[in-house]
mmCIF file of C-alpha atoms in Angstrom:
data_model
loop_
_atom_site.group_PDB
_atom_site.id
_atom_site.type_symbol
_atom_site.label_atom_id
_atom_site.label_comp_id
_atom_site.label_asym_id
_atom_site.label_seq_id
_atom_site.Cartn_x
_atom_site.Cartn_y
_atom_site.Cartn_z
ATOM 1 C CA MET I 1 6.291 29.873 -43.872
ATOM 2 C CA LEU I 2 8.586 30.197 -46.873
ATOM 3 C CA PRO I 3 7.434 32.450 -49.768
ATOM 4 C CA VAL I 4 6.130 30.798 -52.938
ATOM 5 C CA VAL I 5 7.843 31.858 -56.188
ATOM 6 C CA CYS I 6 6.010 30.879 -59.408
ATOM 7 C CA GLY I 7 3.515 32.081 -61.990
ATOM 8 C CA ILE I 8 -0.028 30.715 -62.336
ATOM 9 C CA THR I 9 0.635 28.867 -65.619
ATOM 10 C CA ALA I 10 3.924 27.474 -64.470
ATOM 11 C CA SER I 11 2.377 26.275 -61.273
ATOM 12 C CA LEU I 12 -0.218 24.253 -63.151
ATOM 13 C CA LEU I 13 2.464 22.512 -65.209
ATOM 14 C CA THR I 14 5.348 21.984 -62.858
ATOM 15 C CA GLY I 15 4.198 23.013 -59.378
ATOM 16 C CA CYS I 16 5.578 25.853 -57.294
ATOM 17 C CA LYS I 17 9.087 26.027 -55.917
ATOM 18 C CA GLU I 18 9.778 27.352 -52.439
ATOM 19 C CA SER I 19 12.651 29.752 -52.072
ATOM 20 C CA LYS I 20 15.327 28.748 -49.559
ATOM 21 C CA ALA I 21 15.834 30.804 -46.411
ATOM 22 C CA PRO I 22 19.113 32.682 -46.503
ATOM 23 C CA GLU I 23 21.829 31.060 -44.439
ATOM 24 C CA ALA I 24 22.821 32.864 -41.255
ATOM 25 C CA PRO I 25 26.131 34.628 -41.673
ATOM 26 C CA ALA I 26 29.061 33.144 -39.831
ATOM 27 C CA PRO I 27 29.943 35.071 -36.684
ATOM 28 C CA ALA I 28 32.476 37.738 -37.386
ATOM 29 C CA ALA I 29 35.941 36.906 -36.205
ATOM 30 C CA SER I 30 36.090 40.254 -34.416
ATOM 31 C CA ASN I 31 32.986 39.402 -32.353
ATOM 32 C CA THR I 32 34.507 36.103 -31.287
ATOM 33 C CA ALA I 33 37.737 37.821 -30.353
ATOM 34 C CA GLU I 34 35.872 40.476 -28.365
ATOM 35 C CA ALA I 35 33.958 37.813 -26.434
ATOM 36 C CA ALA I 36 37.161 35.942 -25.663
ATOM 37 C CA ALA I 37 38.880 39.131 -24.542
ATOM 38 C CA LYS I 38 35.932 40.020 -22.311
ATOM 39 C CA ALA I 39 35.953 36.564 -20.721
ATOM 40 C CA ALA I 40 39.699 36.787 -20.138
ATOM 41 C CA ALA I 41 39.338 40.236 -18.567
ATOM 42 C CA GLU I 42 36.602 39.000 -16.230
ATOM 43 C CA LYS I 43 38.803 36.092 -15.163
ATOM 44 C CA ARG I 44 41.696 38.442 -14.465
ATOM 45 C CA ALA I 45 39.389 40.724 -12.468
ATOM 46 C CA ASP I 46 38.477 37.945 -10.037
ATOM 47 C CA ALA I 47 40.937 38.274 -7.157
ATOM 48 C CA SER I 48 38.449 37.042 -4.570
ATOM 49 C CA THR I 49 39.011 34.473 -1.845
ATOM 50 C CA PRO I 50 35.985 33.018 -0.034
ATOM 51 C CA SER I 51 35.861 32.803 3.739
ATOM 52 C CA ALA I 52 37.800 29.776 4.958
ATOM 53 C CA GLN I 53 37.158 26.998 7.436
ATOM 54 C CA GLY I 54 38.154 27.919 10.969
ATOM 55 C CA VAL I 55 36.998 29.132 14.359
ATOM 56 C CA SER I 56 36.831 32.841 15.162
ATOM 57 C CA SER I 57 37.574 34.476 18.486
ATOM 58 C CA PRO I 58 34.425 35.119 20.562
ATOM 59 C CA ASP I 59 35.642 38.691 21.068
ATOM 60 C CA CYS I 60 35.706 39.058 17.282
ATOM 61 C CA VAL I 61 32.507 37.248 16.274
ATOM 62 C CA GLY I 62 30.392 36.913 19.383
ATOM 63 C CA PRO I 63 28.452 33.725 20.116
ATOM 64 C CA ILE I 64 24.745 33.492 19.454
ATOM 65 C CA ASP I 65 23.660 32.741 22.987
ATOM 66 C CA THR I 66 21.405 34.319 25.578
ATOM 67 C CA GLY I 67 22.113 35.526 29.087
ATOM 68 C CA VAL I 68 20.249 37.238 31.896
ATOM 69 C CA PRO I 69 17.754 39.708 30.385
ATOM 70 C CA GLU I 70 18.152 43.339 31.398
ATOM 71 C CA VAL I 71 16.290 46.496 30.419
ATOM 72 C CA VAL I 72 18.390 49.459 29.309
ATOM 73 C CA THR I 73 17.335 52.967 28.300
ATOM 74 C CA ILE I 74 19.036 54.661 25.344
ATOM 75 C CA ALA I 75 17.957 58.011 23.925
ATOM 76 C CA GLY I 76 14.688 57.826 25.816
ATOM 77 C CA LYS I 77 13.760 54.363 24.527
ATOM 78 C CA SER I 78 13.697 51.128 26.483
ATOM 79 C CA TYR I 79 15.447 48.045 25.131
ATOM 80 C CA GLU I 80 15.785 44.512 26.431
ATOM 81 C CA ARG I 81 19.313 43.104 26.207
ATOM 82 C CA ASN I 82 19.557 39.326 26.339
ATOM 83 C CA GLY I 83 22.967 38.014 25.379
ATOM 84 C CA TYR I 84 23.466 38.550 21.654
ATOM 85 C CA LYS I 85 20.072 40.195 21.172
ATOM 86 C CA LEU I 86 18.794 43.736 21.740
ATOM 87 C CA THR I 87 15.068 44.392 21.283
ATOM 88 C CA VAL I 88 13.303 47.738 21.440
ATOM 89 C CA LYS I 89 10.352 47.629 23.817
ATOM 90 C CA GLY I 90 6.957 49.244 23.427
ATOM 91 C CA ASP I 91 4.116 49.028 20.968
ATOM 92 C CA ARG I 92 4.851 48.449 17.322
ATOM 93 C CA GLU I 93 3.660 51.076 14.839
ATOM 94 C CA ALA I 94 1.247 50.015 12.110
ATOM 95 C CA GLU I 95 3.665 51.131 9.385
ATOM 96 C CA PRO I 96 7.078 51.511 11.013
ATOM 97 C CA LYS I 97 9.732 53.636 9.356
ATOM 98 C CA ARG I 98 13.305 53.287 10.552
ATOM 99 C CA THR I 99 16.134 55.677 9.650
ATOM 100 C CA ILE I 100 19.728 54.709 10.420
ATOM 101 C CA GLY I 101 22.883 56.793 10.141
ATOM 102 C CA VAL I 102 25.805 54.869 8.654
ATOM 103 C CA LEU I 103 29.527 55.509 9.146
ATOM 104 C CA ALA I 104 32.645 53.479 8.385
ATOM 105 C CA ASN I 105 36.391 53.855 8.022
ATOM 106 C CA LEU I 106 36.878 56.672 10.528
ATOM 107 C CA ASN I 107 40.530 55.579 10.478
ATOM 108 C CA GLU I 108 42.195 58.084 12.816
ATOM 109 C CA ALA I 109 41.495 60.685 15.466
ATOM 110 C CA SER I 110 42.696 63.645 13.432
ATOM 111 C CA GLY I 111 41.169 67.069 13.918
ATOM 112 C CA GLU I 112 39.737 67.007 10.408
ATOM 113 C CA ASN I 113 38.077 63.647 11.028
ATOM 114 C CA LEU I 114 36.583 64.837 14.304
ATOM 115 C CA PHE I 115 35.355 67.973 12.531
ATOM 116 C CA ASN I 116 33.724 65.763 9.907
ATOM 117 C CA VAL I 117 32.064 63.659 12.603
ATOM 118 C CA LYS I 118 30.230 66.786 13.741
ATOM 119 C CA ARG I 119 29.047 67.288 10.156
ATOM 120 C CA TYR I 120 27.855 63.700 9.946
ATOM 121 C CA LEU I 121 25.945 63.902 13.221
ATOM 122 C CA ALA I 122 24.175 67.058 12.023
ATOM 123 C CA PHE I 123 23.259 65.229 8.810
ATOM 124 C CA PHE I 124 21.862 62.304 10.797
ATOM 125 C CA LYS I 125 19.852 64.622 13.037
ATOM 126 C CA ASP I 126 18.341 66.446 10.068
ATOM 127 C CA ALA I 127 17.402 63.082 8.520
ATOM 128 C CA GLY I 128 15.687 61.906 11.710
ATOM 129 C CA ALA I 129 18.078 59.021 12.353
ATOM 130 C CA GLU I 130 17.264 56.957 15.444
ATOM 131 C CA MET I 131 20.379 54.774 15.443
ATOM 132 C CA ILE I 132 23.928 54.988 14.098
ATOM 133 C CA VAL I 133 25.860 52.035 12.694
ATOM 134 C CA VAL I 134 29.664 52.183 12.511
ATOM 135 C CA ALA I 135 30.560 49.445 10.034
ATOM 136 C CA GLY I 136 34.214 48.817 10.799
ATOM 137 C CA TYR I 137 37.686 50.350 10.894
ATOM 138 C CA SER I 138 37.332 52.863 13.685
ATOM 139 C CA GLY I 139 41.101 52.950 14.189
ATOM 140 C CA GLU I 140 44.199 50.791 14.514
ATOM 141 C CA ASP I 141 44.818 51.261 18.247
ATOM 142 C CA ARG I 142 42.764 51.557 21.403
ATOM 143 C CA ALA I 143 43.236 55.300 21.926
ATOM 144 C CA THR I 144 42.107 56.148 18.395
ATOM 145 C CA ILE I 145 39.054 53.910 18.618
ATOM 146 C CA GLU I 146 38.063 55.462 21.941
ATOM 147 C CA THR I 147 38.487 59.015 20.657
ATOM 148 C CA VAL I 148 36.491 58.686 17.444
ATOM 149 C CA LEU I 149 33.690 56.643 19.000
ATOM 150 C CA ALA I 150 33.337 59.061 21.910
ATOM 151 C CA ALA I 151 32.803 61.774 19.297
ATOM 152 C CA VAL I 152 30.089 59.700 17.592
ATOM 153 C CA ALA I 153 28.538 58.950 20.993
ATOM 154 C CA ASP I 154 27.824 62.661 21.440
ATOM 155 C CA SER I 155 24.824 62.104 19.166
ATOM 156 C CA GLY I 156 23.029 60.529 22.124
ATOM 157 C CA LEU I 157 21.629 57.896 19.762
ATOM 158 C CA PRO I 158 22.271 54.160 20.046
ATOM 159 C CA VAL I 159 25.585 53.524 18.261
ATOM 160 C CA LEU I 160 26.204 49.954 17.067
ATOM 161 C CA VAL I 161 29.892 49.382 16.251
ATOM 162 C CA ILE I 162 31.587 46.388 14.619
ATOM 163 C CA ALA I 163 35.262 45.691 14.018
ATOM 164 C CA GLY I 164 36.607 45.686 10.478
ATOM 165 C CA ASN I 165 39.826 44.499 8.874
ATOM 166 C CA ARG I 166 42.258 46.801 10.712
ATOM 167 C CA GLU I 167 41.380 46.721 14.403
ATOM 168 C CA ARG I 168 43.374 44.575 16.807
ATOM 169 C CA THR I 169 40.690 42.561 18.600
ATOM 170 C CA THR I 170 42.041 43.229 22.102
ATOM 171 C CA ASP I 171 42.274 46.966 21.386
ATOM 172 C CA PHE I 172 38.751 47.017 19.979
ATOM 173 C CA THR I 173 37.331 45.145 22.975
ATOM 174 C CA ASP I 174 39.127 47.324 25.526
ATOM 175 C CA ALA I 175 38.123 50.503 23.690
ATOM 176 C CA MET I 176 34.488 49.446 23.446
ATOM 177 C CA ASN I 177 34.366 48.648 27.168
ATOM 178 C CA ALA I 178 35.894 52.021 28.035
ATOM 179 C CA VAL I 179 33.623 54.006 25.715
ATOM 180 C CA HIS I 180 30.507 52.134 26.848
ATOM 181 C CA LYS I 181 31.335 52.922 30.486
ATOM 182 C CA ASN I 182 31.188 56.662 29.785
ATOM 183 C CA HIS I 183 28.682 56.488 26.927
ATOM 184 C CA PRO I 184 26.185 53.640 27.519
ATOM 185 C CA ASN I 185 24.594 54.365 24.136
ATOM 186 C CA VAL I 186 27.637 52.827 22.387
ATOM 187 C CA LEU I 187 27.164 49.094 21.798
ATOM 188 C CA ASN I 188 29.726 46.465 20.841
ATOM 189 C CA GLY I 189 28.354 44.931 17.638
ATOM 190 C CA ASN I 190 30.888 42.117 17.898
ATOM 191 C CA ARG I 191 28.803 40.928 20.848
ATOM 192 C CA VAL I 192 25.374 42.417 20.130
ATOM 193 C CA ARG I 193 24.712 40.426 16.979
ATOM 194 C CA TYR I 194 20.985 41.102 16.546
ATOM 195 C CA VAL I 195 18.987 44.304 17.018
ATOM 196 C CA ASP I 196 15.195 44.299 16.622
ATOM 197 C CA LEU I 197 14.040 47.852 15.922
ATOM 198 C CA HIS I 198 10.403 47.015 15.039
ATOM 199 C CA GLY I 199 10.468 47.548 11.286
ATOM 200 C CA VAL I 200 13.950 46.220 10.547
ATOM 201 C CA ASP I 201 16.138 43.613 12.231
ATOM 202 C CA LEU I 202 19.886 44.246 12.167
ATOM 203 C CA VAL I 203 22.264 41.279 12.060
ATOM 204 C CA THR I 204 26.024 41.807 12.380
ATOM 205 C CA LEU I 205 29.026 40.049 10.862
ATOM 206 C CA PRO I 206 32.122 41.656 12.400
ATOM 207 C CA GLY I 207 35.645 41.404 11.038
ATOM 208 C CA TYR I 208 36.926 40.393 7.629
ATOM 209 C CA HIS I 209 37.354 37.117 5.770
ATOM 210 C CA ASP I 210 40.542 37.502 3.735
ATOM 211 C CA PRO I 211 43.849 37.468 5.678
ATOM 212 C CA ARG I 212 45.523 39.417 2.859
ATOM 213 C CA TYR I 213 43.596 42.500 3.957
ATOM 214 C CA ILE I 214 43.663 42.043 7.741
ATOM 215 C CA HIS I 215 46.187 44.577 9.014
ATOM 216 C CA GLN I 216 47.199 42.758 12.188
ATOM 217 C CA GLU I 217 49.633 39.876 12.428
ATOM 218 C CA GLY I 218 48.529 36.332 13.118
ATOM 219 C CA ALA I 219 45.310 36.010 15.075
ATOM 220 C CA ALA I 220 45.499 39.546 16.486
ATOM 221 C CA GLY I 221 43.022 40.873 13.925
ATOM 222 C CA CYS I 222 39.345 40.015 13.620
ATOM 223 C CA GLN I 223 38.855 37.281 11.020
ATOM 224 C CA TYR I 224 35.484 35.678 10.439
ATOM 225 C CA PHE I 225 35.182 32.210 8.937
ATOM 226 C CA LYS I 226 32.768 30.214 6.810
ATOM 227 C CA ARG I 227 30.875 28.897 9.826
ATOM 228 C CA ASP I 228 30.231 32.500 10.946
ATOM 229 C CA VAL I 229 28.706 33.250 7.558
ATOM 230 C CA ALA I 230 26.536 30.131 7.739
ATOM 231 C CA ALA I 231 25.301 31.206 11.190
ATOM 232 C CA LEU I 232 23.776 34.324 9.635
ATOM 233 C CA ALA I 233 21.008 32.143 8.224
ATOM 234 C CA LYS I 234 20.025 31.167 11.774
ATOM 235 C CA LEU I 235 19.918 34.802 12.841
ATOM 236 C CA ALA I 236 17.920 35.838 9.782
ATOM 237 C CA ALA I 237 15.415 33.059 10.451
ATOM 238 C CA GLU I 238 14.515 34.747 13.759
ATOM 239 C CA ALA I 239 13.477 37.960 12.053
ATOM 240 C CA ASN I 240 9.907 39.207 11.966
ATOM 241 C CA ASP I 241 10.987 42.201 9.879
ATOM 242 C CA PRO I 242 13.222 42.697 6.830
ATOM 243 C CA VAL I 243 16.847 41.918 7.699
ATOM 244 C CA LEU I 244 19.682 44.427 7.408
ATOM 245 C CA LEU I 245 23.086 42.711 7.406
ATOM 246 C CA VAL I 246 25.829 44.926 8.866
ATOM 247 C CA ALA I 247 29.324 43.862 7.788
ATOM 248 C CA HIS I 248 32.694 45.374 6.994
ATOM 249 C CA GLY I 249 33.453 42.803 4.309
ATOM 250 C CA GLN I 250 31.444 42.505 1.136
ATOM 251 C CA PRO I 251 29.886 39.889 -1.149
ATOM 252 C CA LYS I 252 31.564 38.996 -4.413
ATOM 253 C CA GLY I 253 30.471 41.168 -7.327
ATOM 254 C CA GLU I 254 30.624 40.850 -11.096
ATOM 255 C CA THR I 255 30.463 44.337 -12.595
ATOM 256 C CA GLU I 256 32.392 47.576 -12.219
ATOM 257 C CA HIS I 257 29.584 48.900 -10.006
ATOM 258 C CA ALA I 258 29.868 46.105 -7.421
ATOM 259 C CA LEU I 259 30.831 46.982 -3.851
ATOM 260 C CA ASP I 260 33.971 44.803 -3.889
ATOM 261 C CA VAL I 261 35.865 46.467 -6.761
ATOM 262 C CA ILE I 262 39.295 47.709 -5.693
ATOM 263 C CA ALA I 263 41.689 50.101 -7.382
ATOM 264 C CA PRO I 264 43.797 50.279 -9.441
ATOM 265 C CA ASP I 265 43.071 47.092 -11.386
ATOM 266 C CA LYS I 266 39.293 46.988 -10.817
ATOM 267 C CA GLU I 267 39.500 43.554 -9.238
ATOM 268 C CA HIS I 268 36.753 41.829 -7.245
ATOM 269 C CA ILE I 269 37.727 40.767 -3.713
ATOM 270 C CA GLY I 270 34.358 39.817 -2.185
ATOM 271 C CA ASP I 271 33.353 36.738 -0.225
ATOM 272 C CA ALA I 272 31.293 34.344 -2.360
ATOM 273 C CA ASN I 273 30.016 32.619 0.782
ATOM 274 C CA LEU I 274 28.234 35.842 1.691
ATOM 275 C CA ASN I 275 26.439 35.769 -1.651
ATOM 276 C CA GLU I 276 25.255 32.259 -0.900
ATOM 277 C CA VAL I 277 23.839 32.962 2.555
ATOM 278 C CA ILE I 278 22.239 36.252 1.487
ATOM 279 C CA GLY I 279 20.459 34.377 -1.278
ATOM 280 C CA GLN I 280 19.471 31.401 0.854
ATOM 281 C CA ALA I 281 18.228 33.525 3.755
ATOM 282 C CA SER I 282 16.605 36.129 1.476
ATOM 283 C CA ILE I 283 18.373 39.035 3.179
ATOM 284 C CA PRO I 284 17.120 42.129 1.322
ATOM 285 C CA PHE I 285 19.327 44.868 2.784
ATOM 286 C CA GLY I 286 22.997 45.180 3.668
ATOM 287 C CA ILE I 287 25.827 47.524 4.646
ATOM 288 C CA PHE I 288 29.261 46.518 3.309
ATOM 289 C CA ALA I 289 31.893 49.162 3.932
ATOM 290 C CA ASN I 290 35.452 47.909 3.438
ATOM 291 C CA VAL I 291 36.312 49.048 -0.102
ATOM 292 C CA LYS I 292 36.616 52.821 0.152
ATOM 293 C CA GLU I 293 36.788 53.490 -3.587
ATOM 294 C CA ALA I 294 33.553 51.543 -4.127
ATOM 295 C CA GLY I 295 31.685 53.675 -1.592
ATOM 296 C CA GLY I 296 29.060 56.373 -1.707
ATOM 297 C CA THR I 297 26.575 54.220 -3.565
ATOM 298 C CA ALA I 298 24.148 51.317 -3.343
ATOM 299 C CA ILE I 299 23.184 48.461 -5.638
ATOM 300 C CA ALA I 300 20.048 46.351 -5.945
ATOM 301 C CA ASP I 301 21.849 43.073 -6.638
ATOM 302 C CA LEU I 302 25.099 41.648 -5.306
ATOM 303 C CA ALA I 303 26.574 41.377 -8.793
ATOM 304 C CA GLY I 304 26.291 45.133 -9.206
ATOM 305 C CA LYS I 305 24.206 45.076 -12.366
ATOM 306 C CA THR I 306 21.666 47.592 -11.034
ATOM 307 C CA VAL I 307 22.689 50.780 -9.234
ATOM 308 C CA VAL I 308 20.062 52.265 -6.905
ATOM 309 C CA ALA I 309 19.743 56.033 -7.219
ATOM 310 C CA GLU I 310 19.790 58.140 -4.063
ATOM 311 C CA GLY I 311 16.292 58.615 -2.710
ATOM 312 C CA ALA I 312 14.810 55.781 -4.777
ATOM 313 C CA ALA I 313 12.951 53.053 -2.887
ATOM 314 C CA SER I 314 14.048 49.509 -3.669
ATOM 315 C CA PRO I 315 12.974 46.063 -2.375
ATOM 316 C CA THR I 316 16.663 45.101 -2.204
ATOM 317 C CA LEU I 317 19.459 47.517 -1.367
ATOM 318 C CA TYR I 318 23.126 46.927 -0.531
ATOM 319 C CA LEU I 319 24.995 50.042 0.602
ATOM 320 C CA ASN I 320 28.597 51.166 0.915
ATOM 321 C CA PRO I 321 28.539 54.546 2.703
ATOM 322 C CA GLY I 322 32.111 55.393 1.722
ATOM 323 C CA ALA I 323 34.905 56.340 4.108
ATOM 324 C CA ALA I 324 34.219 58.904 6.820
ATOM 325 C CA ASP I 325 37.953 59.682 6.839
ATOM 326 C CA SER I 326 38.814 63.165 5.527
ATOM 327 C CA ILE I 327 41.924 62.029 3.629
ATOM 328 C CA GLU I 328 41.401 62.471 -0.124
ATOM 329 C CA TRP I 329 40.527 59.197 -1.835
ATOM 330 C CA THR I 330 40.019 58.522 -5.531
ATOM 331 C CA MET I 331 36.783 56.658 -6.146
ATOM 332 C CA ASN I 332 36.027 54.042 -8.787
ATOM 333 C CA ASP I 333 34.055 56.630 -10.768
ATOM 334 C CA SER I 334 37.186 58.868 -10.800
ATOM 335 C CA SER I 335 35.687 61.394 -8.380
ATOM 336 C CA THR I 336 37.520 62.387 -5.186
ATOM 337 C CA SER I 337 36.119 61.900 -1.696
ATOM 338 C CA THR I 338 37.138 63.819 1.420
ATOM 339 C CA GLY I 339 34.731 61.961 3.669
ATOM 340 C CA SER I 340 31.184 60.647 3.434
ATOM 341 C CA ALA I 341 28.354 59.150 5.457
ATOM 342 C CA ALA I 342 24.906 57.788 4.640
ATOM 343 C CA VAL I 343 21.400 57.533 5.988
ATOM 344 C CA LEU I 344 19.462 54.375 5.256
ATOM 345 C CA THR I 345 15.676 54.387 5.557
ATOM 346 C CA ILE I 346 13.586 51.217 5.708
ATOM 347 C CA GLN I 347 9.828 51.442 5.420
ATOM 348 C CA GLY I 348 7.783 48.319 4.901
ATOM 349 C CA LYS I 349 9.685 46.138 2.466
ATOM 350 C CA GLN I 350 11.485 49.000 0.728
ATOM 351 C CA ALA I 351 14.720 50.822 1.501
ATOM 352 C CA SER I 352 16.302 54.038 0.277
ATOM 353 C CA TYR I 353 19.465 55.962 1.065
ATOM 354 C CA ARG I 354 21.153 59.349 0.885
ATOM 355 C CA ILE I 355 24.849 60.202 0.929
ATOM 356 C CA PHE I 356 26.462 63.164 2.682
ATOM 357 C CA ARG I 357 29.698 64.136 0.944
ATOM 358 C CA ALA I 358 31.916 66.246 3.160
ATOM 359 C CA ALA I 359 33.544 69.211 1.469
ATOM 360 C CA LYS I 360 37.261 69.703 1.882
ATOM 361 C CA LEU I 361 37.922 71.819 4.949
ATOM 362 C CA THR I 362 38.731 75.483 4.472
ATOM 363 C CA ASP I 363 41.712 77.009 6.257
ATOM 364 C CA ALA I 364 39.358 78.471 8.859
ATOM 365 C CA GLU I 365 37.727 75.065 9.405
ATOM 366 C CA LYS I 366 41.142 73.425 9.710
ATOM 367 C CA ALA I 367 41.953 75.862 12.487
ATOM 368 C CA GLN I 368 38.735 74.848 14.259
ATOM 369 C CA ALA I 369 39.511 71.185 13.651
ATOM 370 C CA ALA I 370 42.938 71.467 15.251
ATOM 371 C CA LYS I 371 41.269 72.447 18.523
ATOM 372 C CA LEU I 372 39.221 69.224 18.564
ATOM 373 C CA ILE I 373 42.188 66.894 18.992
ATOM 374 C CA PRO I 374 42.481 65.600 22.566
ATOM 375 C CA ALA I 375 45.974 66.074 23.966
ATOM 376 C CA SER I 376 46.299 62.309 24.442
ATOM 377 C CA ALA I 377 45.087 61.376 20.948
ATOM 378 C CA PRO I 378 47.583 59.448 18.781
ATOM 379 C CA SER I 379 47.012 61.864 15.895
ATOM 380 C CA ALA I 380 47.558 65.008 17.966
ATOM 381 C CA GLN I 381 50.634 65.829 15.927
ATOM 382 C CA ALA I 382 50.435 68.592 13.312
ATOM 383 C CA GLU I 383 48.414 67.577 10.283
#
């Protein structure tokens, strides 16, 4: 209501006059310019390409089909394997709590990396992890992949491994077969697409969507396509627990905290089709490991507007564990990483995480690390 401005006598003679509301000031030119500059910057920061139409190799993205059921025992637990699906057997706890160790980007079989793997396995053991996920880029040749995964297999835990953007599919397949023969606890996540742990159901999306970042020529690398993303909805629909999507690639983000921001230009390179299926299928948890500099953190939304603090429980949580590789890497927050891993805990409909940040090796530790390199390893040369 507008204020009345008049005296009593004047109001009797002429009536009261209402004062006019002040006009809103015109937007400052600087504000308009700032908004335009921000919009232009956001447009420049979008370097993403969504997953394309096409058909992936079955050795890259395994088919969702069943086979002859078999019971396998891993780390003292019985599981039923039926084609694409692995289900833990036994009674379900009233309030299950699942803790998973997470690795990615092991890169090479250097002594320092193998030394770090021992650190990561100790971290997982202390955290009570009951499974390890290796979310892509275990090496660029068969020998490297075999060496680093054999080291992870020493945990004795089930180890679920997917290919990322750098593995040659034939090398990955041959390496996984060889490692599994000697270490039956290591599972090919390109083929085992669904793991029911009673408390969380893991669904895998191996490979990468954008050919610009696949480090193998032609069809030699593992590329997933739009139809593979759409198939995730079918897998998620089977779940009787919260779904954890395990992928090397990442959804498209919007902010500097998103998991798809690459250096040096802070550009977004995620797959918008992943955003769509995660939303449609209501997938609350995810591991997306490709962008090293965006690692060591988790967000509550795919855009990256809300960062989840370590140890905090959240109903949605999307994690990048960072690179396990010991080579120094500058992160998006300007810190330097010399290797990291994560533990992800799911209890009820909440998840939380912790990051292990490996310290740079001392000279004495480097001497120990040098002794870990197998004579046949591709990185057995002096570091």
